[in-house]
Amino acid sequence: QLQLVESGGGLVQPGGSLRLSCAASGFTLDYYKIGWFRQAPGKEREAVSCISRSGGSTNYADSVKGRFTISRDNAKNTVYLQMTSLKPEDTALYYCAATGRFTTVQAMCVMTYPYDYWGQGTQVTVSS
């Protein structure tokens, strides 16, 4: 079974921080590029941030640029999304996805990109 599992979501006040984790089992994550996506009620799914295999290249949606940071620890088979200065509009179900295809982080960081694996998501709620 090839699986991605997200964790770290929860309830946080506006201006607060959360760190999401995306852990892989059944395959070696360092051979894959990773994207973070989110979907809020009544809104379309959007790409949030993506990272290359080595972590040397990243991409961010304009809505989160300067507030979120994507990183990876290949020794732990895990990718992270550090979320700071959270806003109520960040409330969403956050997913991670992995692709083994040869692509740039810019090209893969779109909603329609055909990823190989998807996690089940972790809920982030930003509210007072």
mmCIF file with all atom_site columns, C-alpha atoms in Angstrom:
data_model
loop_
_atom_site.group_PDB
_atom_site.id
_atom_site.type_symbol
_atom_site.label_atom_id
_atom_site.label_alt_id
_atom_site.label_comp_id
_atom_site.label_asym_id
_atom_site.label_entity_id
_atom_site.label_seq_id
_atom_site.pdbx_PDB_ins_code
_atom_site.Cartn_x
_atom_site.Cartn_y
_atom_site.Cartn_z
_atom_site.occupancy
_atom_site.B_iso_or_equiv
_atom_site.pdbx_formal_charge
_atom_site.auth_seq_id
_atom_site.auth_comp_id
_atom_site.auth_asym_id
_atom_site.auth_atom_id
_atom_site.pdbx_PDB_model_num
ATOM 1   C CA . GLN A 1 1   ? 0.000   0.000  0.000   1.00 0.00 ? 1   GLN A CA 1
ATOM 2   C CA . LEU A 1 2   ? 1.402   3.354  -1.100  1.00 0.00 ? 2   LEU A CA 1
ATOM 3   C CA . GLN A 1 3   ? 0.098   6.043  1.185   1.00 0.00 ? 3   GLN A CA 1
ATOM 4   C CA . LEU A 1 4   ? 0.461   9.692  2.105   1.00 0.00 ? 4   LEU A CA 1
ATOM 5   C CA . VAL A 1 5   ? -0.795  10.765 5.517   1.00 0.00 ? 5   VAL A CA 1
ATOM 6   C CA . GLU A 1 6   ? -1.273  14.392 6.532   1.00 0.00 ? 6   GLU A CA 1
ATOM 7   C CA . SER A 1 7   ? -1.244  15.541 10.136  1.00 0.00 ? 7   SER A CA 1
ATOM 8   C CA . GLY A 1 8   ? -0.927  18.703 12.184  1.00 0.00 ? 8   GLY A CA 1
ATOM 9   C CA . GLY A 1 9   ? -4.223  20.364 11.440  1.00 0.00 ? 9   GLY A CA 1
ATOM 10  C CA . GLY A 1 10  ? -6.522  21.773 14.057  1.00 0.00 ? 10  GLY A CA 1
ATOM 11  C CA . LEU A 1 11  ? -8.176  24.886 15.404  1.00 0.00 ? 11  LEU A CA 1
ATOM 12  C CA . VAL A 1 12  ? -6.068  28.026 15.656  1.00 0.00 ? 12  VAL A CA 1
ATOM 13  C CA . GLN A 1 13  ? -6.802  31.697 16.259  1.00 0.00 ? 13  GLN A CA 1
ATOM 14  C CA . PRO A 1 14  ? -6.205  34.306 13.559  1.00 0.00 ? 14  PRO A CA 1
ATOM 15  C CA . GLY A 1 15  ? -2.557  35.262 13.502  1.00 0.00 ? 15  GLY A CA 1
ATOM 16  C CA . GLY A 1 16  ? -1.512  31.906 14.863  1.00 0.00 ? 16  GLY A CA 1
ATOM 17  C CA . SER A 1 17  ? 0.644   29.185 13.379  1.00 0.00 ? 17  SER A CA 1
ATOM 18  C CA . LEU A 1 18  ? 0.438   25.520 12.502  1.00 0.00 ? 18  LEU A CA 1
ATOM 19  C CA . ARG A 1 19  ? 2.855   23.055 10.960  1.00 0.00 ? 19  ARG A CA 1
ATOM 20  C CA . LEU A 1 20  ? 1.382   20.420 8.700   1.00 0.00 ? 20  LEU A CA 1
ATOM 21  C CA . SER A 1 21  ? 3.207   17.184 7.971   1.00 0.00 ? 21  SER A CA 1
ATOM 22  C CA . CYS A 1 22  ? 2.931   14.844 5.015   1.00 0.00 ? 22  CYS A CA 1
ATOM 23  C CA . ALA A 1 23  ? 4.446   11.438 5.685   1.00 0.00 ? 23  ALA A CA 1
ATOM 24  C CA . ALA A 1 24  ? 4.883   8.683  3.114   1.00 0.00 ? 24  ALA A CA 1
ATOM 25  C CA . SER A 1 25  ? 4.670   4.947  3.616   1.00 0.00 ? 25  SER A CA 1
ATOM 26  C CA . GLY A 1 26  ? 5.251   2.208  1.074   1.00 0.00 ? 26  GLY A CA 1
ATOM 27  C CA . PHE A 1 27  ? 7.582   4.315  -1.049  1.00 0.00 ? 27  PHE A CA 1
ATOM 28  C CA . THR A 1 28  ? 10.589  6.567  -0.687  1.00 0.00 ? 28  THR A CA 1
ATOM 29  C CA . LEU A 1 29  ? 9.410   10.143 -0.684  1.00 0.00 ? 29  LEU A CA 1
ATOM 30  C CA . ASP A 1 30  ? 12.720  11.671 -1.690  1.00 0.00 ? 30  ASP A CA 1
ATOM 31  C CA . TYR A 1 31  ? 12.183  10.469 -5.261  1.00 0.00 ? 31  TYR A CA 1
ATOM 32  C CA . TYR A 1 32  ? 8.981   12.511 -5.518  1.00 0.00 ? 32  TYR A CA 1
ATOM 33  C CA . LYS A 1 33  ? 8.073   16.135 -5.821  1.00 0.00 ? 33  LYS A CA 1
ATOM 34  C CA . ILE A 1 34  ? 5.349   17.182 -3.384  1.00 0.00 ? 34  ILE A CA 1
ATOM 35  C CA . GLY A 1 35  ? 2.472   19.599 -3.595  1.00 0.00 ? 35  GLY A CA 1
ATOM 36  C CA . TRP A 1 36  ? 0.179   20.950 -0.900  1.00 0.00 ? 36  TRP A CA 1
ATOM 37  C CA . PHE A 1 37  ? -3.416  21.711 -1.850  1.00 0.00 ? 37  PHE A CA 1
ATOM 38  C CA . ARG A 1 38  ? -6.445  22.966 0.011   1.00 0.00 ? 38  ARG A CA 1
ATOM 39  C CA . GLN A 1 39  ? -10.174 23.170 -0.458  1.00 0.00 ? 39  GLN A CA 1
ATOM 40  C CA . ALA A 1 40  ? -12.531 25.329 1.558   1.00 0.00 ? 40  ALA A CA 1
ATOM 41  C CA . PRO A 1 41  ? -16.320 24.939 1.621   1.00 0.00 ? 41  PRO A CA 1
ATOM 42  C CA . GLY A 1 42  ? -17.851 26.623 -1.392  1.00 0.00 ? 42  GLY A CA 1
ATOM 43  C CA . LYS A 1 43  ? -14.496 27.194 -3.062  1.00 0.00 ? 43  LYS A CA 1
ATOM 44  C CA . GLU A 1 44  ? -12.501 25.371 -5.704  1.00 0.00 ? 44  GLU A CA 1
ATOM 45  C CA . ARG A 1 45  ? -9.460  23.360 -4.735  1.00 0.00 ? 45  ARG A CA 1
ATOM 46  C CA . GLU A 1 46  ? -6.270  25.342 -5.075  1.00 0.00 ? 46  GLU A CA 1
ATOM 47  C CA . ALA A 1 47  ? -2.572  24.624 -5.081  1.00 0.00 ? 47  ALA A CA 1
ATOM 48  C CA . VAL A 1 48  ? -0.867  26.117 -2.039  1.00 0.00 ? 48  VAL A CA 1
ATOM 49  C CA . SER A 1 49  ? 2.808   25.235 -2.324  1.00 0.00 ? 49  SER A CA 1
ATOM 50  C CA . CYS A 1 50  ? 5.095   22.731 -4.032  1.00 0.00 ? 50  CYS A CA 1
ATOM 51  C CA . ILE A 1 51  ? 8.647   21.515 -3.538  1.00 0.00 ? 51  ILE A CA 1
ATOM 52  C CA . SER A 1 52  ? 11.254  19.723 -5.616  1.00 0.00 ? 52  SER A CA 1
ATOM 53  C CA . ARG A 1 53  ? 12.856  16.387 -4.761  1.00 0.00 ? 53  ARG A CA 1
ATOM 54  C CA . SER A 1 54  ? 15.849  17.951 -3.073  1.00 0.00 ? 54  SER A CA 1
ATOM 55  C CA . GLY A 1 55  ? 13.955  20.867 -1.594  1.00 0.00 ? 55  GLY A CA 1
ATOM 56  C CA . GLY A 1 56  ? 15.985  23.355 -3.584  1.00 0.00 ? 56  GLY A CA 1
ATOM 57  C CA . SER A 1 57  ? 13.052  24.706 -5.578  1.00 0.00 ? 57  SER A CA 1
ATOM 58  C CA . THR A 1 58  ? 9.707   25.835 -4.204  1.00 0.00 ? 58  THR A CA 1
ATOM 59  C CA . ASN A 1 59  ? 6.544   27.496 -5.404  1.00 0.00 ? 59  ASN A CA 1
ATOM 60  C CA . TYR A 1 60  ? 3.797   29.346 -3.532  1.00 0.00 ? 60  TYR A CA 1
ATOM 61  C CA . ALA A 1 61  ? 0.347   30.595 -4.311  1.00 0.00 ? 61  ALA A CA 1
ATOM 62  C CA . ASP A 1 62  ? 0.069   34.365 -4.132  1.00 0.00 ? 62  ASP A CA 1
ATOM 63  C CA . SER A 1 63  ? -2.460  34.048 -1.324  1.00 0.00 ? 63  SER A CA 1
ATOM 64  C CA . VAL A 1 64  ? 0.064   32.403 1.009   1.00 0.00 ? 64  VAL A CA 1
ATOM 65  C CA . LYS A 1 65  ? 3.377   33.833 -0.170  1.00 0.00 ? 65  LYS A CA 1
ATOM 66  C CA . GLY A 1 66  ? 5.321   35.301 2.712   1.00 0.00 ? 66  GLY A CA 1
ATOM 67  C CA . ARG A 1 67  ? 3.218   33.468 5.296   1.00 0.00 ? 67  ARG A CA 1
ATOM 68  C CA . PHE A 1 68  ? 3.690   29.780 4.486   1.00 0.00 ? 68  PHE A CA 1
ATOM 69  C CA . THR A 1 69  ? 6.938   27.854 4.093   1.00 0.00 ? 69  THR A CA 1
ATOM 70  C CA . ILE A 1 70  ? 7.296   24.422 2.530   1.00 0.00 ? 70  ILE A CA 1
ATOM 71  C CA . SER A 1 71  ? 10.208  22.177 3.427   1.00 0.00 ? 71  SER A CA 1
ATOM 72  C CA . ARG A 1 72  ? 11.150  18.526 3.470   1.00 0.00 ? 72  ARG A CA 1
ATOM 73  C CA . ASP A 1 73  ? 13.175  16.103 5.540   1.00 0.00 ? 73  ASP A CA 1
ATOM 74  C CA . ASN A 1 74  ? 13.899  13.172 3.282   1.00 0.00 ? 74  ASN A CA 1
ATOM 75  C CA . ALA A 1 75  ? 15.550  11.243 6.116   1.00 0.00 ? 75  ALA A CA 1
ATOM 76  C CA . LYS A 1 76  ? 12.156  11.241 7.843   1.00 0.00 ? 76  LYS A CA 1
ATOM 77  C CA . ASN A 1 77  ? 10.240  10.669 4.596   1.00 0.00 ? 77  ASN A CA 1
ATOM 78  C CA . THR A 1 78  ? 8.214   13.770 5.406   1.00 0.00 ? 78  THR A CA 1
ATOM 79  C CA . VAL A 1 79  ? 7.295   17.115 3.858   1.00 0.00 ? 79  VAL A CA 1
ATOM 80  C CA . TYR A 1 80  ? 6.148   20.049 5.972   1.00 0.00 ? 80  TYR A CA 1
ATOM 81  C CA . LEU A 1 81  ? 4.041   23.134 5.493   1.00 0.00 ? 81  LEU A CA 1
ATOM 82  C CA . GLN A 1 82  ? 4.764   25.783 8.103   1.00 0.00 ? 82  GLN A CA 1
ATOM 83  C CA . MET A 1 83  ? 1.792   28.125 8.256   1.00 0.00 ? 83  MET A CA 1
ATOM 84  C CA . THR A 1 84  ? 2.091   31.482 10.015  1.00 0.00 ? 84  THR A CA 1
ATOM 85  C CA . SER A 1 85  ? -0.053  34.610 10.277  1.00 0.00 ? 85  SER A CA 1
ATOM 86  C CA . LEU A 1 86  ? -3.084  32.462 9.640   1.00 0.00 ? 86  LEU A CA 1
ATOM 87  C CA . LYS A 1 87  ? -6.291  34.095 8.466   1.00 0.00 ? 87  LYS A CA 1
ATOM 88  C CA . PRO A 1 88  ? -9.890  32.865 8.579   1.00 0.00 ? 88  PRO A CA 1
ATOM 89  C CA . GLU A 1 89  ? -9.766  32.470 4.797   1.00 0.00 ? 89  GLU A CA 1
ATOM 90  C CA . ASP A 1 90  ? -7.037  29.848 5.267   1.00 0.00 ? 90  ASP A CA 1
ATOM 91  C CA . THR A 1 91  ? -9.662  27.544 6.745   1.00 0.00 ? 91  THR A CA 1
ATOM 92  C CA . ALA A 1 92  ? -9.750  24.464 4.526   1.00 0.00 ? 92  ALA A CA 1
ATOM 93  C CA . LEU A 1 93  ? -9.010  20.798 4.210   1.00 0.00 ? 93  LEU A CA 1
ATOM 94  C CA . TYR A 1 94  ? -5.319  20.535 3.325   1.00 0.00 ? 94  TYR A CA 1
ATOM 95  C CA . TYR A 1 95  ? -4.006  17.717 1.152   1.00 0.00 ? 95  TYR A CA 1
ATOM 96  C CA . CYS A 1 96  ? -0.550  16.660 0.096   1.00 0.00 ? 96  CYS A CA 1
ATOM 97  C CA . ALA A 1 97  ? 0.204   14.916 -3.168  1.00 0.00 ? 97  ALA A CA 1
ATOM 98  C CA . ALA A 1 98  ? 3.268   13.287 -4.720  1.00 0.00 ? 98  ALA A CA 1
ATOM 99  C CA . THR A 1 99  ? 4.441   13.025 -8.301  1.00 0.00 ? 99  THR A CA 1
ATOM 100 C CA . GLY A 1 100 ? 7.323   11.004 -9.681  1.00 0.00 ? 100 GLY A CA 1
ATOM 101 C CA . ARG A 1 101 ? 7.093   12.648 -13.087 1.00 0.00 ? 101 ARG A CA 1
ATOM 102 C CA . PHE A 1 102 ? 9.802   14.873 -14.452 1.00 0.00 ? 102 PHE A CA 1
ATOM 103 C CA . THR A 1 103 ? 8.470   18.377 -14.087 1.00 0.00 ? 103 THR A CA 1
ATOM 104 C CA . THR A 1 104 ? 9.231   21.767 -12.627 1.00 0.00 ? 104 THR A CA 1
ATOM 105 C CA . VAL A 1 105 ? 7.684   22.906 -9.368  1.00 0.00 ? 105 VAL A CA 1
ATOM 106 C CA . GLN A 1 106 ? 5.983   25.719 -11.266 1.00 0.00 ? 106 GLN A CA 1
ATOM 107 C CA . ALA A 1 107 ? 4.344   23.318 -13.710 1.00 0.00 ? 107 ALA A CA 1
ATOM 108 C CA . MET A 1 108 ? 3.197   20.883 -11.025 1.00 0.00 ? 108 MET A CA 1
ATOM 109 C CA . CYS A 1 109 ? 1.779   23.509 -8.690  1.00 0.00 ? 109 CYS A CA 1
ATOM 110 C CA . VAL A 1 110 ? -1.606  23.744 -10.374 1.00 0.00 ? 110 VAL A CA 1
ATOM 111 C CA . MET A 1 111 ? -4.919  22.181 -9.418  1.00 0.00 ? 111 MET A CA 1
ATOM 112 C CA . THR A 1 112 ? -5.173  19.978 -12.502 1.00 0.00 ? 112 THR A CA 1
ATOM 113 C CA . TYR A 1 113 ? -1.719  18.428 -12.408 1.00 0.00 ? 113 TYR A CA 1
ATOM 114 C CA . PRO A 1 114 ? -1.950  14.580 -12.500 1.00 0.00 ? 114 PRO A CA 1
ATOM 115 C CA . TYR A 1 115 ? -0.328  13.534 -9.232  1.00 0.00 ? 115 TYR A CA 1
ATOM 116 C CA . ASP A 1 116 ? 0.439   9.879  -8.505  1.00 0.00 ? 116 ASP A CA 1
ATOM 117 C CA . TYR A 1 117 ? -0.610  9.824  -4.847  1.00 0.00 ? 117 TYR A CA 1
ATOM 118 C CA . TRP A 1 118 ? -2.945  11.847 -2.635  1.00 0.00 ? 118 TRP A CA 1
ATOM 119 C CA . GLY A 1 119 ? -3.441  11.934 1.091   1.00 0.00 ? 119 GLY A CA 1
ATOM 120 C CA . GLN A 1 120 ? -6.818  12.069 2.809   1.00 0.00 ? 120 GLN A CA 1
ATOM 121 C CA . GLY A 1 121 ? -6.340  15.569 4.147   1.00 0.00 ? 121 GLY A CA 1
ATOM 122 C CA . THR A 1 122 ? -6.092  17.345 7.475   1.00 0.00 ? 122 THR A CA 1
ATOM 123 C CA . GLN A 1 123 ? -8.512  20.050 8.558   1.00 0.00 ? 123 GLN A CA 1
ATOM 124 C CA . VAL A 1 124 ? -7.269  23.544 9.382   1.00 0.00 ? 124 VAL A CA 1
ATOM 125 C CA . THR A 1 125 ? -9.738  25.905 11.010  1.00 0.00 ? 125 THR A CA 1
ATOM 126 C CA . VAL A 1 126 ? -8.784  29.514 11.736  1.00 0.00 ? 126 VAL A CA 1
ATOM 127 C CA . SER A 1 127 ? -11.318 31.140 14.029  1.00 0.00 ? 127 SER A CA 1
ATOM 128 C CA . SER A 1 128 ? -11.578 33.171 17.206  1.00 0.00 ? 128 SER A CA 1
#
